[in-house]
Coordinates of C-alpha atoms and ligand atoms in Angstrom, one line a residue:
M1 CA -35.5 330.9 -70.5
S2 CA -33.2 330.5 -74.3
L3 CA -31.2 327.3 -75.4
T4 CA -27.9 327.5 -74.5
L5 CA -25.6 325.9 -77.3
R6 CA -21.5 325.7 -76.3
T7 CA -19.2 325.5 -78.8
Q8 CA -15.4 326.0 -79.3
I9 CA -15.6 329.4 -82.3
G10 CA -19.2 331.5 -82.6
I11 CA -19.6 332.1 -85.8
V12 CA -21.6 334.8 -87.1
G13 CA -22.7 334.4 -91.2
A14 CA -22.6 331.3 -93.1
G15 CA -21.2 333.8 -96.6
P16 CA -17.6 332.2 -98.3
A17 CA -16.3 333.5 -94.6
G18 CA -18.3 332.4 -92.3
L19 CA -18.1 329.1 -93.9
M20 CA -14.9 328.5 -94.9
L21 CA -13.3 329.3 -91.1
A22 CA -16.6 326.9 -90.6
H23 CA -14.8 324.0 -93.3
L24 CA -10.6 324.1 -91.9
L25 CA -12.3 324.9 -87.8
R26 CA -13.6 320.6 -88.6
L27 CA -10.8 319.5 -90.5
E28 CA -8.8 320.7 -86.8
G29 CA -11.3 318.9 -84.7
I30 CA -12.5 322.4 -83.7
A31 CA -16.3 322.5 -82.8
S32 CA -18.0 325.7 -84.4
A33 CA -21.5 327.3 -84.7
V34 CA -22.3 328.9 -88.0
I35 CA -26.1 330.9 -87.9
E36 CA -27.3 333.8 -90.8
T37 CA -29.8 336.1 -90.6
R38 CA -30.5 334.5 -94.6
S39 CA -32.5 330.9 -95.7
R40 CA -30.3 328.6 -97.3
G41 CA -32.6 328.9 -100.7
H42 CA -30.9 332.8 -100.3
V43 CA -27.1 332.6 -100.1
E44 CA -27.1 329.8 -102.4
T45 CA -28.6 331.4 -105.5
R46 CA -26.5 335.1 -104.6
V47 CA -24.9 336.7 -107.7
R48 CA -21.8 337.9 -106.8
A49 CA -18.2 337.2 -107.4
G50 CA -16.8 334.8 -110.2
V51 CA -13.4 335.2 -109.9
L52 CA -11.2 332.7 -107.2
E53 CA -6.7 333.3 -107.9
Q54 CA -5.3 330.1 -107.8
A55 CA -3.9 330.3 -103.9
T56 CA -8.2 330.1 -103.0
A57 CA -8.8 327.2 -105.9
D58 CA -5.5 324.8 -104.1
L59 CA -7.2 325.7 -100.8
L60 CA -10.5 324.3 -102.0
V61 CA -9.0 321.6 -103.5
E62 CA -6.2 321.0 -100.8
T63 CA -9.2 320.1 -98.4
G64 CA -11.5 318.4 -100.4
L65 CA -13.8 320.9 -102.0
G66 CA -12.2 321.2 -105.6
D67 CA -14.6 317.8 -107.1
R68 CA -17.2 320.2 -108.9
M69 CA -15.1 323.2 -109.2
R70 CA -11.8 321.1 -111.2
R71 CA -15.7 319.7 -113.8
E72 CA -17.1 322.5 -113.6
A73 CA -15.0 325.2 -113.6
L74 CA -13.1 327.5 -116.2
V75 CA -9.0 327.8 -115.9
H76 CA -7.5 331.4 -118.0
G77 CA -4.7 332.3 -118.5
G78 CA -5.0 335.7 -119.1
I79 CA -7.7 338.7 -119.3
E80 CA -7.8 341.3 -122.0
L81 CA -7.5 345.4 -121.3
R82 CA -10.2 346.8 -124.2
F83 CA -10.1 350.5 -125.2
N84 CA -8.5 352.7 -128.2
G85 CA -11.4 349.9 -129.9
A86 CA -8.4 347.2 -130.0
G87 CA -8.3 344.7 -127.3
H88 CA -4.9 343.7 -125.6
R89 CA -4.3 340.4 -123.2
I90 CA -1.8 340.1 -120.0
D91 CA -1.2 336.3 -120.4
F92 CA -1.2 335.7 -116.4
Q93 CA 0.7 332.6 -117.1
D94 CA 3.4 334.0 -119.6
L95 CA 4.5 336.2 -116.3
T96 CA 3.9 334.8 -113.6
G97 CA 2.7 330.8 -114.1
R98 CA -0.5 331.2 -112.3
S99 CA -3.9 331.0 -113.3
I100 CA -7.6 332.2 -112.4
V101 CA -9.9 329.8 -112.2
V102 CA -13.2 331.7 -112.9
Y103 CA -16.3 329.8 -110.4
G104 CA -19.0 331.5 -109.2
Q105 CA -18.9 332.8 -105.4
Q106 CA -22.2 330.8 -105.4
E107 CA -20.7 327.7 -106.2
V108 CA -18.1 327.9 -103.9
V109 CA -20.9 328.6 -101.1
K110 CA -22.8 326.0 -102.3
D111 CA -19.8 323.3 -101.8
L112 CA -19.2 324.9 -98.2
I113 CA -22.7 324.1 -97.4
H114 CA -23.1 320.6 -98.8
A115 CA -19.7 319.5 -96.9
R116 CA -20.8 320.5 -93.0
L117 CA -24.5 319.6 -93.6
E118 CA -22.3 315.6 -95.0
S119 CA -20.3 315.9 -91.9
G120 CA -23.7 316.8 -89.8
C121 CA -23.1 319.2 -88.8
E122 CA -25.8 322.3 -88.4
I123 CA -25.6 325.4 -89.9
H124 CA -29.1 327.5 -88.1
F125 CA -29.9 329.6 -91.1
N126 CA -33.3 332.0 -91.1
V127 CA -32.1 333.6 -87.1
A128 CA -33.3 336.8 -86.0
A129 CA -32.7 339.1 -84.1
V130 CA -29.2 338.4 -83.5
S131 CA -26.6 339.9 -81.1
I132 CA -23.5 340.2 -79.6
H133 CA -21.8 340.2 -76.1
G134 CA -18.5 339.3 -73.5
F135 CA -15.7 339.4 -75.6
D136 CA -14.2 341.9 -73.7
S137 CA -13.9 338.7 -71.2
A138 CA -13.5 334.9 -71.1
Q139 CA -17.7 334.2 -71.7
P140 CA -18.7 335.8 -75.4
R141 CA -22.2 334.9 -76.3
I142 CA -24.0 335.6 -79.1
R143 CA -27.7 335.6 -78.6
F144 CA -30.2 335.1 -81.7
H145 CA -34.0 334.0 -82.6
A146 CA -34.4 330.7 -84.1
G147 CA -38.1 329.3 -84.9
G148 CA -39.7 332.2 -82.8
Q149 CA -37.5 331.1 -79.5
P150 CA -34.6 332.8 -77.9
R151 CA -30.9 330.8 -78.3
E152 CA -28.2 331.7 -77.4
I153 CA -24.2 330.2 -78.4
A154 CA -22.2 330.1 -75.1
C155 CA -17.9 329.7 -77.4
D156 CA -13.9 330.8 -76.7
F157 CA -14.2 333.2 -79.8
I158 CA -16.3 335.0 -81.8
A159 CA -16.0 334.6 -85.3
G160 CA -17.7 338.0 -86.9
C161 CA -18.1 337.2 -90.6
D162 CA -21.9 338.6 -91.4
G163 CA -20.7 341.4 -94.3
F164 CA -20.4 345.0 -94.6
H165 CA -23.6 346.0 -92.7
G166 CA -23.5 342.5 -90.0
I167 CA -24.1 343.6 -86.4
C168 CA -19.7 342.2 -84.9
R169 CA -18.5 345.4 -86.6
P170 CA -21.1 348.1 -85.1
S171 CA -21.2 346.4 -81.3
I172 CA -17.7 346.8 -81.0
P173 CA -17.4 350.0 -78.5
A174 CA -16.7 353.3 -80.4
G175 CA -13.5 354.0 -80.9
A176 CA -12.0 351.1 -80.9
L177 CA -11.0 350.9 -84.7
A178 CA -10.0 353.2 -86.6
F179 CA -12.6 353.5 -90.2
Y180 CA -10.8 354.3 -93.8
E181 CA -12.7 354.6 -96.2
R182 CA -13.8 356.3 -99.7
V183 CA -16.9 355.8 -102.3
Y184 CA -17.0 356.3 -105.7
P185 CA -18.8 358.5 -107.5
F186 CA -19.5 355.1 -110.1
A187 CA -21.4 351.9 -109.6
W188 CA -22.2 348.8 -111.5
L189 CA -24.7 347.7 -113.3
G190 CA -24.1 343.9 -113.8
I191 CA -26.3 341.1 -115.8
L192 CA -26.4 337.1 -115.6
A193 CA -27.5 336.2 -119.3
E194 CA -27.4 332.9 -120.9
A195 CA -25.1 333.8 -124.1
P196 CA -22.0 332.0 -124.8
P197 CA -19.3 334.6 -123.8
A198 CA -18.2 336.2 -127.0
S199 CA -14.2 335.4 -126.1
G200 CA -12.2 332.9 -123.9
E201 CA -11.2 335.1 -121.3
L202 CA -12.8 338.0 -119.3
I203 CA -12.2 341.4 -120.7
Y204 CA -11.7 344.4 -119.0
A205 CA -13.0 347.8 -121.4
N206 CA -12.0 351.8 -121.1
H207 CA -14.4 353.4 -122.8
E208 CA -14.9 356.4 -123.0
R209 CA -18.5 356.5 -122.1
G210 CA -17.0 354.3 -119.3
F211 CA -16.4 350.9 -118.0
A212 CA -17.5 347.2 -118.9
L213 CA -16.2 344.2 -118.3
M214 CA -17.6 340.5 -119.5
S215 CA -16.8 337.8 -117.6
M216 CA -18.5 334.4 -117.4
R217 CA -20.5 331.6 -115.4
T218 CA -19.8 329.2 -118.0
P219 CA -19.3 328.1 -122.0
A220 CA -22.9 329.5 -122.0
I221 CA -23.9 331.9 -119.2
T222 CA -22.5 335.1 -119.7
R223 CA -21.6 337.5 -116.8
L224 CA -21.4 341.2 -117.9
Y225 CA -21.3 344.4 -116.0
L226 CA -21.3 348.3 -117.0
Q227 CA -20.1 351.5 -115.1
C228 CA -23.3 353.7 -113.7
R229 CA -24.3 356.3 -111.9
P230 CA -24.7 354.9 -107.8
D231 CA -28.3 356.2 -107.5
E232 CA -28.8 353.6 -111.2
D233 CA -32.3 352.9 -110.9
L234 CA -32.5 350.0 -112.7
D235 CA -36.6 351.0 -114.9
A236 CA -34.7 352.5 -117.5
W237 CA -32.7 349.5 -119.0
P238 CA -34.5 347.6 -120.7
D239 CA -32.2 344.9 -121.8
R240 CA -32.7 345.9 -125.5
R241 CA -31.1 349.8 -124.1
I242 CA -28.1 347.3 -121.9
W243 CA -27.2 345.6 -125.3
D244 CA -26.6 348.7 -127.0
E245 CA -24.4 349.9 -124.4
L246 CA -22.7 346.8 -123.6
G247 CA -21.5 346.5 -127.6
T248 CA -20.9 350.4 -127.9
R249 CA -18.2 350.1 -124.8
F250 CA -17.0 346.7 -125.9
E251 CA -16.4 348.0 -129.9
T252 CA -13.4 346.9 -132.1
A253 CA -12.2 349.1 -135.2
A254 CA -12.4 344.6 -136.0
G255 CA -16.1 344.1 -135.5
F256 CA -16.4 342.5 -131.8
R257 CA -19.2 341.1 -131.1
L258 CA -21.5 340.5 -127.6
A259 CA -23.6 337.6 -128.0
E260 CA -27.2 338.1 -126.7
G261 CA -29.6 335.7 -124.6
P262 CA -32.5 336.5 -121.8
I263 CA -31.3 338.0 -119.3
V264 CA -31.9 335.8 -115.9
Q265 CA -30.8 338.5 -113.8
K266 CA -29.4 342.4 -112.8
G267 CA -28.4 344.4 -110.1
V268 CA -27.0 347.2 -109.2
T269 CA -23.5 347.3 -107.2
G270 CA -22.0 350.7 -105.3
M271 CA -18.2 351.2 -104.9
R272 CA -16.8 351.0 -101.7
S273 CA -13.1 350.7 -100.7
F274 CA -13.0 350.6 -96.5
V275 CA -10.3 349.1 -93.9
A276 CA -11.6 348.3 -90.4
E277 CA -8.6 348.4 -88.2
P278 CA -7.6 345.9 -85.9
M279 CA -10.0 343.3 -87.2
Q280 CA -10.3 342.7 -83.8
S281 CA -11.5 344.0 -80.5
G282 CA -10.8 341.0 -77.3
R283 CA -12.3 337.8 -78.5
L284 CA -14.1 339.2 -81.3
F285 CA -12.4 338.5 -85.0
L286 CA -14.0 340.6 -87.6
A287 CA -13.7 338.4 -91.6
G288 CA -14.2 339.6 -94.5
D289 CA -16.5 341.9 -95.4
A290 CA -17.4 342.8 -91.9
A291 CA -14.3 343.9 -91.6
H292 CA -12.2 345.8 -95.4
I293 CA -14.3 345.9 -98.2
V294 CA -13.2 347.0 -102.4
P295 CA -14.5 347.7 -105.5
P296 CA -14.9 345.1 -107.2
T297 CA -12.8 345.8 -110.4
G298 CA -9.3 342.9 -109.9
A299 CA -12.0 340.8 -107.9
K300 CA -10.3 340.0 -104.6
G301 CA -12.6 340.6 -102.2
M302 CA -14.6 336.7 -101.7
N303 CA -10.4 335.9 -102.3
L304 CA -9.3 338.2 -99.5
A305 CA -12.3 336.7 -97.6
I306 CA -11.0 333.8 -97.6
A307 CA -7.2 334.7 -96.5
D308 CA -8.9 336.6 -93.3
V309 CA -10.2 333.0 -92.3
H310 CA -7.4 331.1 -93.8
V311 CA -4.8 333.1 -91.5
L312 CA -7.6 333.0 -88.7
A313 CA -8.3 328.6 -89.2
R314 CA -3.8 328.5 -88.0
A315 CA -4.3 331.0 -85.0
F316 CA -7.2 328.7 -83.7
R317 CA -5.3 325.6 -84.2
S318 CA -2.2 326.8 -82.6
F319 CA -3.5 328.0 -79.6
Y320 CA -6.1 325.4 -78.7
R321 CA -3.2 322.9 -79.6
T322 CA -0.1 325.0 -77.7
G323 CA -2.8 327.9 -75.4
S324 CA -0.9 330.2 -76.9
E325 CA -2.9 333.5 -78.1
D326 CA 1.1 334.8 -79.4
R327 CA -1.1 333.5 -83.1
L328 CA -4.5 335.4 -82.2
R329 CA -2.2 338.7 -80.9
G330 CA -0.6 338.7 -85.1
Y331 CA -4.2 337.5 -86.5
S332 CA -4.9 341.3 -87.3
A333 CA -1.9 342.2 -89.2
A334 CA -1.1 339.3 -90.9
C335 CA -4.5 341.0 -92.5
L336 CA -3.9 344.1 -93.1
R337 CA -0.6 343.5 -94.8
R338 CA -2.6 341.7 -97.3
V339 CA -6.0 343.8 -97.1
W340 CA -3.8 346.6 -98.4
R341 CA -2.4 345.3 -101.2
A342 CA -5.7 344.6 -102.1
Q343 CA -7.4 347.4 -101.2
H344 CA -4.6 349.1 -103.6
F345 CA -4.7 346.8 -106.5
S346 CA -8.7 347.1 -106.8
W347 CA -8.5 351.1 -106.6
W348 CA -5.3 350.9 -109.0
M349 CA -7.5 349.5 -111.6
T350 CA -10.3 350.8 -111.0
S351 CA -9.1 354.4 -111.1
M352 CA -7.0 353.6 -114.4
L353 CA -10.9 351.9 -116.3
H354 CA -13.6 354.5 -115.0
R355 CA -15.0 357.7 -116.7
V356 CA -14.7 360.3 -113.6
G357 CA -17.4 363.4 -113.9
G358 CA -16.2 365.9 -115.2
D359 CA -13.6 365.4 -116.1
S360 CA -11.9 367.7 -119.1
G361 CA -10.5 364.8 -121.0
F362 CA -7.1 364.8 -118.5
E363 CA -8.1 362.0 -116.6
Y364 CA -9.4 360.1 -119.8
R365 CA -6.1 360.6 -122.0
R366 CA -4.3 359.5 -118.9
Q367 CA -5.6 356.6 -118.7
L368 CA -5.5 356.2 -122.0
A369 CA -1.1 355.7 -121.8
E370 CA -1.4 353.9 -118.6
L371 CA -2.3 351.6 -120.5
E372 CA -0.6 351.6 -123.2
Q373 CA 2.5 351.1 -120.7
V374 CA 0.3 348.3 -119.2
T375 CA 0.0 346.7 -122.7
T376 CA 3.2 347.2 -124.0
S377 CA 6.2 347.0 -120.5
R378 CA 6.5 344.0 -119.7
A379 CA 7.1 344.6 -116.0
A380 CA 4.1 347.0 -115.5
A381 CA 2.1 344.1 -117.3
T382 CA 4.5 341.7 -114.8
S383 CA 2.9 343.3 -111.7
L384 CA -0.8 343.6 -113.0
A385 CA -1.2 340.1 -112.9
E386 CA 0.9 339.5 -110.6
N387 CA -1.5 340.9 -108.3
Y388 CA -4.5 339.9 -110.5
T389 CA -3.7 336.4 -109.7
G390 CA -2.6 337.1 -105.6
L391 CA -0.4 336.0 -103.0
P392 CA 0.5 332.2 -102.0
F393 CA -1.1 331.8 -99.1
E394 CA 1.7 331.7 -96.3
Ligands
FAD1 P1 -21.1 337.8 -97.7 O1 -20.9 336.7 -99.0 O2 -21.6 339.7 -97.3 O3 -21.4 337.1 -96.6 C1 -22.2 337.2 -94.9 C2 -23.3 336.9 -94.7 O4 -23.7 336.8 -93.2 C3 -24.0 336.6 -95.1 O5 -24.3 335.5 -95.8 C4 -25.9 337.2 -94.3 O6 -26.6 336.9 -95.0 C5 -24.8 336.9 -93.4 N1 -25.3 337.9 -91.7 C6 -25.6 339.2 -92.1 N2 -25.6 340.3 -91.0 C7 -26.4 339.2 -90.2 C8 -26.3 339.0 -88.4 N3 -26.8 339.8 -88.2 N4 -26.2 337.7 -88.5 C9 -26.0 336.6 -88.7 N5 -25.5 336.5 -90.4 C10 -25.4 337.6 -90.7 N6 -16.8 341.1 -105.5 C11 -16.3 339.9 -106.7 O7 -15.0 340.1 -106.5 N7 -16.4 340.5 -107.4 C12 -17.8 340.9 -108.1 O8 -18.5 341.3 -109.2 C13 -18.8 340.5 -106.3 N8 -19.8 341.5 -106.5 C14 -20.3 342.1 -105.4 C15 -21.9 342.6 -105.1 C16 -22.6 342.9 -104.4 C17 -24.0 343.1 -104.1 C18 -22.1 342.2 -102.8 C19 -22.5 343.3 -101.9 C20 -20.5 341.8 -102.9 C21 -19.8 341.6 -103.9 N9 -18.8 341.3 -104.2 C22 -18.2 341.5 -105.3 C23 -18.2 341.1 -103.1 C24 -17.7 339.8 -102.7 O9 -19.0 338.8 -103.2 C25 -17.4 340.0 -100.6 O10 -16.0 340.7 -100.8 C26 -17.3 338.5 -100.6 O11 -19.2 337.3 -100.5 C27 -17.7 338.1 -99.1 O12 -17.9 337.6 -98.4 P2 -17.6 337.9 -96.6 O13 -18.6 335.9 -96.3 O14 -17.3 338.2 -96.0 O15 -19.9 338.4 -96.7
DHB2 C1 -16.1 339.2 -112.2 C2 -16.4 339.6 -111.2 C3 -15.4 341.2 -111.1 O1 -15.5 342.3 -110.0 C4 -14.1 341.2 -112.0 O2 -13.1 341.4 -111.6 C5 -14.8 340.1 -112.4 C6 -15.5 339.0 -112.9 C7 -17.5 338.2 -111.6 O3 -19.0 338.4 -111.4 O4 -17.4 337.8 -112.4

């Protein structure tokens, strides 16, 4: 006999999408249950994205999650594009009046978990054998094991917030969704280093040896990425080689130097563009990476996840207040407009900044011409700045 828990929204996954959805629903008085296969410690220390669009940061503040972010986050009014040994600033504030906020994804996740537990609600961590059922009926069910015991959540709707490798999207019958995908022939080797950022703002570098990005988490912690092969062996990258390669890719005629320090985390991230349409099947709604992936250039992934659940929470609110399913029916189309805008932007930034194998030199020269235009034409720079800082939430 499995123990059944009854709630309004059953949420699969405690990443930014699932946790933010639970938070927004709680503020609307809508009950939810959240299950997560990993431990609390694991999700709170997973190093991933680091840039919040202004609308994402504003939503955190408006929903009572802004205290620590306001104290610890870094507000940036622009970024640097670096090529041909020189840096060129894109001034977001001047071009759009908007900024970005540098605050690690795991900090957002920690704040969301803290807020939920403070409010007396649970998160079921370390669950196993998760499956979803009956979402084509009025009685969806989520089944899982907790502490070795079978459990069940009976709910009105299921939110599939379980990331790209989760079980929700594959549970939808074959043929019900269309998939659009592009896999890139390169990846990012990312490190977190105990070293002060060498510049006050992010630097995106296009170097003949490949792309590199300097970001940060705090005034004492730098986050750096360099383009590598998708099957890159981390063992072939001792710390010295990483610093030397980064030093080369960020070099300027003016003698720029990165500050070096102990590397405390290393990983390789593959790059993919992916969209599943529609983001709904019956009473199952997909949100965040479960529905779409962007290559990381331009930092859209987590922002899209938060934007999706903002739309979804409003649709649930409308349903529970009025009984109308109109907004739930419009969920997918409303999200996909923003998703495809971000898909285009992330693909464009990726194509402008990465080396491609087998290039005769044409691609590199085309990229330099594009970078030259983006950094000298106010119209072109404004387009980048608008996309990078993001659309306001509807
Ligand atoms: P996730 O954060 O993936 O959360 C999904 C959650 O569901 C996870 O906690 C997972 O453990 C859980 N889960 C999975 N299966 C199940 C199941 N069966 N049952 C219950 N729970 C389950 N974006 C950027 O903008 N910049 C970056 O630098 C960047 N780096 C990244 C590096 C990596 C390695 C990855 C994978 C992604 C990166 N991203 C980056 C993308 C960004 O982190 C994601 O877009 C963001 O995490 C999406 O949030 P989400 O909640 O939709 O999914
Ligand atoms: C970071 C990641 C990105 O993908 C990006 O475009 C900018 C910053 C980061 O991890 O800080």
